[in-house]
PDB file of C-alpha atoms in Angstrom:
ATOM      1  CA  PHE N 794      46.915  22.647  28.532  1.00 47.00           C
ATOM      2  CA  TRP N 795      48.367  21.537  31.522  1.00 45.00           C
ATOM      3  CA  LEU N 796      48.555  24.415  33.579  1.00 47.00           C
ATOM      4  CA  ASP N 797      45.025  25.051  32.813  1.00 53.00           C
ATOM      5  CA  GLN N 798      44.305  22.071  34.219  1.00 48.00           C
ATOM      6  CA  MET N 799      46.143  22.494  37.270  1.00 46.00           C
ATOM      7  CA  LYS N 800      43.565  25.804  37.583  1.00 48.00           C
ATOM      8  CA  GLU N 801      40.926  23.246  37.653  1.00 49.00           C
ATOM      9  CA  ILE N 802      42.141  21.380  40.721  1.00 46.00           C
ATOM     10  CA  GLU N 803      41.039  24.159  42.436  1.00 48.00           C
ATOM     11  CA  ASN N 804      37.187  23.887  41.471  1.00 51.00           C
ATOM     12  CA  LEU N 805      37.035  20.264  43.125  1.00 50.00           C
ATOM     13  CA  PRO N 806      34.437  19.169  45.576  1.00 50.00           C
ATOM     14  CA  PRO N 807      35.207  18.479  49.099  1.00 52.00           C
ATOM     15  CA  PRO N 808      37.002  15.310  49.864  1.00 52.00           C
ATOM     16  CA  ILE N 809      35.009  11.955  50.938  1.00 57.00           C
ATOM     17  CA  THR N 810      36.606  11.142  54.246  1.00 55.00           C
ATOM     18  CA  LYS N 811      36.994   7.711  56.101  1.00 59.00           C
ATOM     19  CA  SER N 812      35.401   6.599  59.294  1.00 59.00           C
ATOM     20  CA  LYS N 813      38.591   4.994  61.183  1.00 62.00           C
ATOM     21  CA  ASN N 814      38.052   1.058  61.285  1.00 67.00           C
ATOM     22  CA  GLU N 815      39.488   0.022  64.834  1.00 75.00           C
ATOM     23  CA  GLU N 816      38.210  -3.499  63.928  1.00 83.00           C
ATOM     24  CA  HIS N 817      41.029  -4.021  61.304  1.00 89.00           C
ATOM     25  CA  TYR N 818      43.632  -1.344  61.687  1.00 91.00           C
ATOM     26  CA  TYR N 819      45.417   0.213  65.034  1.00 91.00           C
ATOM     27  CA  TYR N 820      47.669   3.417  64.743  1.00 91.00           C
ATOM     28  CA  LYS N 821      50.891   4.057  65.957  1.00 92.00           C
ATOM     29  CA  ASN N 822      53.969   6.765  65.580  1.00 92.00           C
ATOM     30  CA  GLY N 823      52.091   7.754  62.506  1.00 91.00           C
ATOM     31  CA  LEU N 824      51.937   4.432  60.589  1.00 93.00           C
ATOM     32  CA  LYS N 825      48.544   2.255  60.365  1.00 93.00           C
ATOM     33  CA  TYR N 826      48.795  -1.495  61.118  1.00 94.00           C
ATOM     34  CA  VAL N 827      46.528  -4.122  60.389  1.00 94.00           C
ATOM     35  CA  TYR N 828      45.888  -6.580  63.705  1.00 94.00           C
ATOM     36  CA  PRO N 829      47.053  -9.976  62.743  1.00 94.00           C
ATOM     37  CA  TYR N 830      44.318 -12.640  61.419  1.00 91.00           C
ATOM     38  CA  PHE N 831      44.091 -15.988  59.864  1.00 90.00           C
ATOM     39  CA  LYS N 832      43.550 -16.139  56.497  1.00 87.00           C
ATOM     40  CA  HIS N 833      42.192 -19.741  54.472  1.00 89.00           C
ATOM     41  CA  LEU N 834      43.799 -19.863  51.261  1.00 87.00           C
ATOM     42  CA  GLN N 835      42.912 -22.337  48.611  1.00 91.00           C
ATOM     43  CA  THR N 836      44.350 -22.905  44.905  1.00 92.00           C
ATOM     44  CA  TYR N 837      44.276 -26.237  42.375  1.00 95.00           C
ATOM     45  CA  ALA N 838      48.040 -27.221  41.524  1.00 94.00           C
ATOM     46  CA  LYS N 839      49.539 -25.252  38.480  1.00 93.00           C
ATOM     47  CA  GLY N 840      50.942 -27.052  35.681  1.00 93.00           C
ATOM     48  CA  ARG N 841      54.553 -25.489  36.655  1.00 93.00           C
ATOM     49  CA  TRP N 842      54.177 -26.864  40.484  1.00 94.00           C
ATOM     50  CA  GLU N 843      53.620 -30.899  39.407  1.00 94.00           C
ATOM     51  CA  GLN N 844      56.107 -33.361  40.313  1.00 95.00           C
ATOM     52  CA  ARG N 845      57.874 -31.034  42.665  1.00 94.00           C
ATOM     53  CA  GLU N 846      58.123 -30.654  46.481  1.00 93.00           C
ATOM     54  CA  ILE N 847      55.477 -28.669  47.888  1.00 92.00           C
ATOM     55  CA  GLY N 848      58.068 -26.998  50.448  1.00 90.00           C
ATOM     56  CA  GLU N 849      60.263 -25.895  46.960  1.00 91.00           C
ATOM     57  CA  VAL N 850      57.090 -24.441  45.427  1.00 91.00           C
ATOM     58  CA  PHE N 851      56.172 -22.585  48.895  1.00 89.00           C
ATOM     59  CA  GLU N 852      60.042 -21.620  48.775  1.00 87.00           C
ATOM     60  CA  LYS N 853      60.078 -20.613  45.641  1.00 86.00           C
ATOM     61  CA  GLU N 854      56.867 -19.114  44.456  1.00 84.00           C
ATOM     62  CA  PHE N 855      55.946 -17.275  47.303  1.00 77.00           C
ATOM     63  CA  ARG N 856      57.643 -14.424  49.808  1.00 67.00           C
ATOM     64  CA  ASN N 857      58.232 -15.160  53.099  1.00 68.00           C
ATOM     65  CA  TYR N 858      58.460 -19.042  52.891  1.00 76.00           C
ATOM     66  CA  THR N 859      61.026 -21.410  53.984  1.00 79.00           C
ATOM     67  CA  LYS N 860      60.940 -25.232  54.148  1.00 78.00           C
ATOM     68  CA  GLN N 861      61.227 -25.183  57.854  1.00 84.00           C
ATOM     69  CA  ILE N 862      58.494 -22.604  58.383  1.00 86.00           C
ATOM     70  CA  ILE N 863      56.484 -24.978  55.567  1.00 87.00           C
ATOM     71  CA  ASN N 864      57.264 -28.194  57.813  1.00 88.00           C
ATOM     72  CA  GLU N 865      56.088 -26.565  60.840  1.00 90.00           C
ATOM     73  CA  ASN N 866      52.766 -25.530  59.201  1.00 89.00           C
ATOM     74  CA  ILE N 867      52.502 -28.930  57.883  1.00 91.00           C
ATOM     75  CA  LYS N 868      53.105 -30.595  61.414  1.00 90.00           C
ATOM     76  CA  GLU N 869      50.368 -28.257  62.990  1.00 91.00           C
ATOM     77  CA  GLY N 870      47.796 -29.174  60.011  1.00 91.00           C
ATOM     78  CA  LYS N 871      47.612 -25.846  58.631  1.00 91.00           C
ATOM     79  CA  VAL N 872      48.572 -27.207  54.864  1.00 93.00           C
ATOM     80  CA  THR N 873      46.403 -30.144  53.621  1.00 94.00           C
ATOM     81  CA  ILE N 874      46.272 -31.488  49.731  1.00 95.00           C
ATOM     82  CA  ASN N 875      42.326 -32.610  48.880  1.00 95.00           C
ATOM     83  CA  GLY N 876      41.534 -32.088  52.547  1.00 93.00           C
ATOM     84  CA  SER N 877      43.819 -34.094  54.192  1.00 94.00           C
ATOM     85  CA  ARG N 878      47.162 -33.738  55.865  1.00 93.00           C
ATOM     86  CA  ILE N 879      50.495 -34.598  54.756  1.00 92.00           C
ATOM     87  CA  LYS N 880      53.987 -36.153  56.395  1.00 89.00           C
ATOM     88  CA  ASP N 881      56.155 -33.331  55.326  1.00 90.00           C
ATOM     89  CA  ALA N 882      57.509 -30.676  52.732  1.00 90.00           C
ATOM     90  CA  THR N 883      58.798 -33.654  50.708  1.00 92.00           C
ATOM     91  CA  TYR N 884      55.064 -34.277  49.372  1.00 94.00           C
ATOM     92  CA  ILE N 885      54.917 -34.853  45.794  1.00 95.00           C
ATOM     93  CA  ILE N 886      52.572 -32.413  43.981  1.00 95.00           C
ATOM     94  CA  LYS N 887      50.191 -34.367  41.365  1.00 95.00           C
ATOM     95  CA  PRO N 888      47.753 -32.616  38.929  1.00 94.00           C
ATOM     96  CA  LYS N 889      44.655 -31.337  39.847  1.00 93.00           C
ATOM     97  CA  ASP N 890      45.880 -31.319  43.670  1.00 96.00           C
ATOM     98  CA  LEU N 891      43.581 -29.131  45.575  1.00 96.00           C
ATOM     99  CA  ILE N 892      46.293 -26.871  48.494  1.00 95.00           C
ATOM    100  CA  GLU N 893      44.519 -25.849  51.402  1.00 94.00           C
ATOM    101  CA  TYR N 894      46.509 -23.582  53.824  1.00 91.00           C
ATOM    102  CA  THR N 895      45.793 -21.821  56.917  1.00 89.00           C
ATOM    103  CA  GLN N 896      47.727 -18.319  57.152  1.00 84.00           C
ATOM    104  CA  HIS N 897      48.757 -16.435  60.335  1.00 86.00           C
ATOM    105  CA  ARG N 898      48.946 -13.083  58.593  1.00 88.00           C
ATOM    106  CA  HIS N 899      51.101 -10.299  59.660  1.00 90.00           C
ATOM    107  CA  GLU N 900      50.737  -7.653  57.184  1.00 93.00           C
ATOM    108  CA  ASN N 901      53.362  -4.542  56.404  1.00 92.00           C
ATOM    109  CA  PRO N 902      52.521  -1.188  58.129  1.00 94.00           C
ATOM    110  CA  VAL N 903      51.583   1.808  55.795  1.00 94.00           C
ATOM    111  CA  CYS N 904      52.065   5.542  56.440  1.00 92.00           C
ATOM    112  CA  ASP N 905      49.127   6.803  57.957  1.00 91.00           C
ATOM    113  CA  TYR N 906      47.793   9.116  55.445  1.00 89.00           C
ATOM    114  CA  GLU N 907      44.551  10.074  54.549  1.00 86.00           C
ATOM    115  CA  VAL N 908      43.004   8.546  51.008  1.00 88.00           C
ATOM    116  CA  HIS N 909      40.435  10.961  49.668  1.00 88.00           C
ATOM    117  CA  ILE N 910      37.997  10.637  47.209  1.00 90.00           C
ATOM    118  CA  ILE N 911      37.580  13.292  45.334  1.00 88.00           C
ATOM    119  CA  TYR N 912      34.946  12.661  42.845  1.00 89.00           C
ATOM    120  CA  LEU N 913      32.392  10.003  42.775  1.00 89.00           C
ATOM    121  CA  ASP N 914      29.644   9.263  40.310  1.00 90.00           C
ATOM    122  CA  LYS N 915      27.285   6.235  39.251  1.00 90.00           C
ATOM    123  CA  ASP N 916      29.828   4.946  37.195  1.00 92.00           C
ATOM    124  CA  LEU N 917      33.277   6.354  37.993  1.00 92.00           C
ATOM    125  CA  MET N 918      35.412   7.058  41.360  1.00 93.00           C
ATOM    126  CA  VAL N 919      38.455   9.073  41.576  1.00 93.00           C
ATOM    127  CA  VAL N 920      41.030   8.896  44.511  1.00 93.00           C
ATOM    128  CA  ASN N 921      44.160  10.561  45.533  1.00 91.00           C
ATOM    129  CA  LYS N 922      46.386   7.954  46.548  1.00 93.00           C
ATOM    130  CA  PRO N 923      48.879   8.670  49.267  1.00 91.00           C
ATOM    131  CA  PRO N 924      52.851   6.756  48.805  1.00 90.00           C
ATOM    132  CA  THR N 925      53.509   3.339  50.722  1.00 91.00           C
ATOM    133  CA  ILE N 926      49.843   2.296  50.049  1.00 94.00           C
ATOM    134  CA  PRO N 927      49.665  -0.638  47.426  1.00 94.00           C
ATOM    135  CA  VAL N 928      46.547  -0.221  44.860  1.00 95.00           C
ATOM    136  CA  HIS N 929      45.490  -3.897  45.287  1.00 92.00           C
ATOM    137  CA  PRO N 930      46.304  -6.774  47.569  1.00 92.00           C
ATOM    138  CA  ARG N 931      49.970  -8.456  46.954  1.00 87.00           C
ATOM    139  CA  GLY N 932      52.905 -10.058  48.974  1.00 82.00           C
ATOM    140  CA  ASN N 933      52.710  -8.898  52.803  1.00 86.00           C
ATOM    141  CA  TYR N 934      49.737  -6.610  51.860  1.00 92.00           C
ATOM    142  CA  HIS N 935      46.094  -7.445  51.719  1.00 93.00           C
ATOM    143  CA  LYS N 936      44.000  -5.444  53.990  1.00 93.00           C
ATOM    144  CA  ASN N 937      46.877  -2.853  54.030  1.00 94.00           C
ATOM    145  CA  SER N 938      45.927  -2.151  50.270  1.00 95.00           C
ATOM    146  CA  LEU N 939      44.040   0.481  48.829  1.00 95.00           C
ATOM    147  CA  THR N 940      40.987  -1.505  47.390  1.00 94.00           C
ATOM    148  CA  GLU N 941      40.906  -2.988  50.882  1.00 94.00           C
ATOM    149  CA  MET N 942      40.815   0.310  52.708  1.00 92.00           C
ATOM    150  CA  LEU N 943      38.130   1.396  50.178  1.00 92.00           C
ATOM    151  CA  LYS N 944      36.142  -1.273  51.418  1.00 90.00           C
ATOM    152  CA  TYR N 945      36.179  -1.379  55.065  1.00 88.00           C
ATOM    153  CA  GLU N 946      37.105   2.066  55.568  1.00 87.00           C
ATOM    154  CA  TYR N 947      34.716   4.177  53.226  1.00 87.00           C
ATOM    155  CA  ASN N 948      32.042   1.588  52.197  1.00 86.00           C
ATOM    156  CA  GLN N 949      33.145   1.155  48.495  1.00 88.00           C
ATOM    157  CA  PRO N 950      33.423  -2.471  48.387  1.00 88.00           C
ATOM    158  CA  ASN N 951      33.067  -3.052  44.191  1.00 88.00           C
ATOM    159  CA  ALA N 952      35.789  -0.202  43.516  1.00 92.00           C
ATOM    160  CA  LEU N 953      37.185  -1.976  40.127  1.00 94.00           C
ATOM    161  CA  ILE N 954      40.812  -1.084  38.783  1.00 92.00           C
ATOM    162  CA  VAL N 955      41.105   0.903  35.738  1.00 90.00           C
ATOM    163  CA  HIS N 956      45.099   1.798  36.141  1.00 87.00           C
ATOM    164  CA  ARG N 957      47.805   1.500  38.793  1.00 87.00           C
ATOM    165  CA  LEU N 958      49.966   3.541  40.762  1.00 87.00           C
ATOM    166  CA  ASP N 959      53.474   1.606  42.285  1.00 85.00           C
ATOM    167  CA  ARG N 960      53.146   1.614  46.295  1.00 89.00           C
ATOM    168  CA  LEU N 961      55.552   4.086  46.786  1.00 84.00           C
ATOM    169  CA  THR N 962      53.715   7.064  44.180  1.00 84.00           C
ATOM    170  CA  SER N 963      50.928   9.407  45.322  1.00 86.00           C
ATOM    171  CA  GLY N 964      48.435  10.608  42.854  1.00 86.00           C
ATOM    172  CA  CYS N 965      45.061  10.181  41.284  1.00 88.00           C
ATOM    173  CA  LEU N 966      43.355   6.671  40.470  1.00 92.00           C
ATOM    174  CA  LEU N 967      40.406   6.000  38.702  1.00 92.00           C
ATOM    175  CA  PHE N 968      38.074   3.087  40.008  1.00 95.00           C
ATOM    176  CA  ALA N 969      34.882   1.877  37.973  1.00 94.00           C
ATOM    177  CA  ARG N 970      32.040   1.388  40.302  1.00 93.00           C
ATOM    178  CA  HIS N 971      30.722  -1.566  37.775  1.00 93.00           C
ATOM    179  CA  LYS N 972      31.933  -3.786  34.915  1.00 93.00           C
ATOM    180  CA  LYS N 973      30.384  -1.968  32.259  1.00 94.00           C
ATOM    181  CA  ALA N 974      32.331   1.264  33.228  1.00 93.00           C
ATOM    182  CA  ALA N 975      35.056  -0.736  33.973  1.00 92.00           C
ATOM    183  CA  SER N 976      35.462  -2.000  30.780  1.00 93.00           C
ATOM    184  CA  LYS N 977      34.809   1.275  28.814  1.00 92.00           C
ATOM    185  CA  PHE N 978      37.708   3.428  30.981  1.00 90.00           C
ATOM    186  CA  SER N 979      39.704   0.507  30.396  1.00 88.00           C
ATOM    187  CA  SER N 980      39.096   0.469  26.433  1.00 89.00           C
ATOM    188  CA  LEU N 981      40.102   4.355  26.330  1.00 89.00           C
ATOM    189  CA  ILE N 982      43.088   3.901  28.368  1.00 84.00           C
ATOM    190  CA  GLN N 983      43.940   1.230  26.018  1.00 83.00           C
ATOM    191  CA  LYS N 984      43.501   3.627  23.089  1.00 86.00           C
ATOM    192  CA  LYS N 985      45.540   6.335  24.815  1.00 79.00           C
ATOM    193  CA  ALA N 986      42.639   8.439  25.017  1.00 83.00           C
ATOM    194  CA  PHE N 987      44.140   9.312  28.849  1.00 80.00           C
ATOM    195  CA  GLN N 988      47.257  10.952  29.806  1.00 79.00           C
ATOM    196  CA  LYS N 989      49.127  10.556  32.838  1.00 81.00           C
ATOM    197  CA  VAL N 990      51.038  13.711  34.147  1.00 86.00           C
ATOM    198  CA  TYR N 991      52.803  13.609  37.755  1.00 87.00           C
ATOM    199  CA  ILE N 992      53.841  16.545  39.358  1.00 88.00           C
ATOM    200  CA  CYS N 993      57.432  16.369  40.951  1.00 89.00           C
ATOM    201  CA  LEU N 994      59.911  18.513  42.693  1.00 91.00           C
ATOM    202  CA  VAL N 995      63.555  18.362  41.304  1.00 92.00           C
ATOM    203  CA  GLN N 996      66.626  19.911  42.326  1.00 93.00           C
ATOM    204  CA  GLY N 997      67.743  22.522  40.203  1.00 93.00           C
ATOM    205  CA  LYS N 998      66.363  25.842  38.489  1.00 93.00           C
ATOM    206  CA  LEU N 999      64.342  24.571  34.990  1.00 91.00           C
ATOM    207  CA  GLU N1000      62.756  27.230  32.682  1.00 92.00           C
ATOM    208  CA  LEU N1001      59.428  27.394  33.248  1.00 93.00           C
ATOM    209  CA  SER N1002      56.665  27.243  30.939  1.00 89.00           C
ATOM    210  CA  ARG N1003      58.655  25.621  28.478  1.00 91.00           C
ATOM    211  CA  LEU N1004      58.605  21.992  26.803  1.00 92.00           C
ATOM    212  CA  HIS N1005      61.441  19.542  28.019  1.00 91.00           C
ATOM    213  CA  VAL N1006      61.715  16.507  26.565  1.00 92.00           C
ATOM    214  CA  VAL N1007      64.098  13.501  28.233  1.00 88.00           C
ATOM    215  CA  LYS N1008      65.348  11.047  26.203  1.00 86.00           C
ATOM    216  CA  THR N1009      67.415   7.828  27.068  1.00 82.00           C
ATOM    217  CA  ASN N1010      67.792   4.233  27.434  1.00 81.00           C
ATOM    218  CA  ILE N1011      67.237   2.794  30.889  1.00 79.00           C
ATOM    219  CA  VAL N1012      67.536  -0.477  32.104  1.00 74.00           C
ATOM    220  CA  ILE N1013      66.288  -2.366  35.972  1.00 66.00           C
ATOM    221  CA  LYS N1014      68.661  -2.420  38.531  1.00 63.00           C
ATOM    222  CA  MET N1015      67.909  -5.227  41.204  1.00 54.00           C
ATOM    223  CA  TYR N1016      68.830  -4.539  45.088  1.00 50.00           C
ATOM    224  CA  GLY N1017      67.095  -7.612  46.651  1.00 43.00           C
ATOM    225  CA  VAL N1018      63.526  -8.861  46.163  1.00 40.00           C
ATOM    226  CA  GLY N1019      60.829  -6.565  45.086  1.00 42.00           C
ATOM    227  CA  GLN N1020      63.638  -3.638  44.974  1.00 47.00           C
ATOM    228  CA  MET N1021      64.432  -2.441  41.824  1.00 46.00           C
ATOM    229  CA  GLN N1022      65.036   1.015  40.398  1.00 54.00           C
ATOM    230  CA  ASN N1023      65.349   2.121  36.562  1.00 56.00           C
ATOM    231  CA  CYS N1024      68.864   3.818  35.620  1.00 60.00           C
ATOM    232  CA  PRO N1025      70.007   5.735  32.891  1.00 58.00           C
ATOM    233  CA  TYR N1026      72.273   3.864  30.201  1.00 56.00           C
ATOM    234  CA  GLU N1027      74.385   5.374  27.556  1.00 56.00           C
ATOM    235  CA  GLY N1028      74.140   2.598  25.439  1.00 58.00           C
ATOM    236  CA  THR N1029      72.521   0.356  23.118  1.00 62.00           C
ATOM    237  CA  GLU N1030      71.273  -1.787  26.213  1.00 69.00           C
ATOM    238  CA  GLY N1031      67.696  -1.371  28.285  1.00 74.00           C
ATOM    239  CA  LYS N1032      64.697   0.335  26.697  1.00 81.00           C
ATOM    240  CA  PRO N1033      64.374   3.725  25.416  1.00 84.00           C
ATOM    241  CA  ALA N1034      62.704   5.950  27.740  1.00 87.00           C
ATOM    242  CA  VAL N1035      60.838   9.562  26.513  1.00 91.00           C
ATOM    243  CA  THR N1036      59.048  11.850  29.192  1.00 92.00           C
ATOM    244  CA  HIS N1037      57.971  15.693  28.509  1.00 93.00           C
ATOM    245  CA  LEU N1038      58.410  17.806  31.236  1.00 93.00           C
ATOM    246  CA  ILE N1039      57.033  21.782  31.841  1.00 94.00           C
ATOM    247  CA  GLY N1040      58.332  23.470  34.876  1.00 94.00           C
ATOM    248  CA  PHE N1041      55.610  25.506  36.598  1.00 93.00           C
ATOM    249  CA  ALA N1042      57.286  27.210  39.559  1.00 94.00           C
ATOM    250  CA  HIS N1043      60.538  27.639  41.398  1.00 95.00           C
ATOM    251  CA  VAL N1044      60.865  27.077  45.084  1.00 94.00           C
ATOM    252  CA  ASP N1045      63.760  27.211  47.717  1.00 94.00           C
ATOM    253  CA  VAL N1046      63.994  23.812  49.739  1.00 92.00           C
ATOM    254  CA  ASP N1047      66.872  24.186  52.338  1.00 92.00           C
ATOM    255  CA  GLY N1048      68.858  26.920  50.626  1.00 92.00           C
ATOM    256  CA  LYS N1049      68.896  25.099  47.667  1.00 93.00           C
ATOM    257  CA  GLU N1050      67.168  25.667  44.024  1.00 95.00           C
ATOM    258  CA  HIS N1051      64.111  23.574  43.304  1.00 96.00           C
ATOM    259  CA  THR N1052      61.536  23.398  40.414  1.00 95.00           C
ATOM    260  CA  TYR N1053      58.126  22.196  40.487  1.00 95.00           C
ATOM    261  CA  VAL N1054      57.168  20.551  36.801  1.00 95.00           C
ATOM    262  CA  MET N1055      54.521  18.428  35.384  1.00 93.00           C
ATOM    263  CA  ALA N1056      56.002  15.291  33.798  1.00 93.00           C
ATOM    264  CA  ALA N1057      54.258  13.101  31.410  1.00 91.00           C
ATOM    265  CA  PRO N1058      55.716   9.613  30.266  1.00 89.00           C
ATOM    266  CA  ILE N1059      55.314   9.139  26.515  1.00 88.00           C
ATOM    267  CA  THR N1060      56.857   5.778  27.234  1.00 85.00           C
ATOM    268  CA  GLY N1061      55.424   3.382  29.954  1.00 78.00           C
ATOM    269  CA  ARG N1062      58.550   1.905  31.626  1.00 79.00           C
ATOM    270  CA  ASN N1063      58.347   0.462  34.889  1.00 71.00           C
ATOM    271  CA  HIS N1064      59.929   3.522  37.621  1.00 70.00           C
ATOM    272  CA  GLN N1065      60.165   5.704  34.643  1.00 76.00           C
ATOM    273  CA  ILE N1066      59.775   9.050  36.285  1.00 77.00           C
TER     274      ILE N1066
END
């Protein structure tokens, strides 16, 4: 079945390409940068923030903030509570406080790969996501996320996420073009009516056209903020992970044997592949 699907890829329509948006982005040495910009943010105090200093909340719950940075922003009037300026980062957050913050954003760059819309109809859009680009705004990526690029560069402002891929993973993503379609496709994914299949290049010579089953327990190792890796673990700890593999081509890479495989994760662990 998988090998038949590979043949169908050759019959896809030409991709819909972008128009470079130089109002928001600039390009240098193969990377895509976002011009720094101001962003006004506001939120009501969450229950877990109440009776805590605002400096502590920003430092522990948001990346790239320290009490020193927050104090500087407070002195400049960039942070307000209920529309009024506060003295310093020792302000104690109260229930229903409206916290507003004007942020000068400097986003992380991503690789300037082409984002191809490979299928489009009235309900569905299929996008070939390149690596390094997060699917939706998060952390230090906002305009350099896929949903925002679709808005600014591809005139697709209403793309609704149906499923996700990790930032460093490339592959096809489904987007719904309206809420009814989003509900339908999300329901099908929850019922496992879809199957995710990844194409990978692995070291070694794997027997072709034969099902290989990889079973192991995996644990997450943390290497710092936002950096983690799932590692095989021989023992009772961790979570069981099962992946089905089929090799479909042998290739030579720098004088060493490699195999292209199609990998289908049966379980859904983070970074399982």
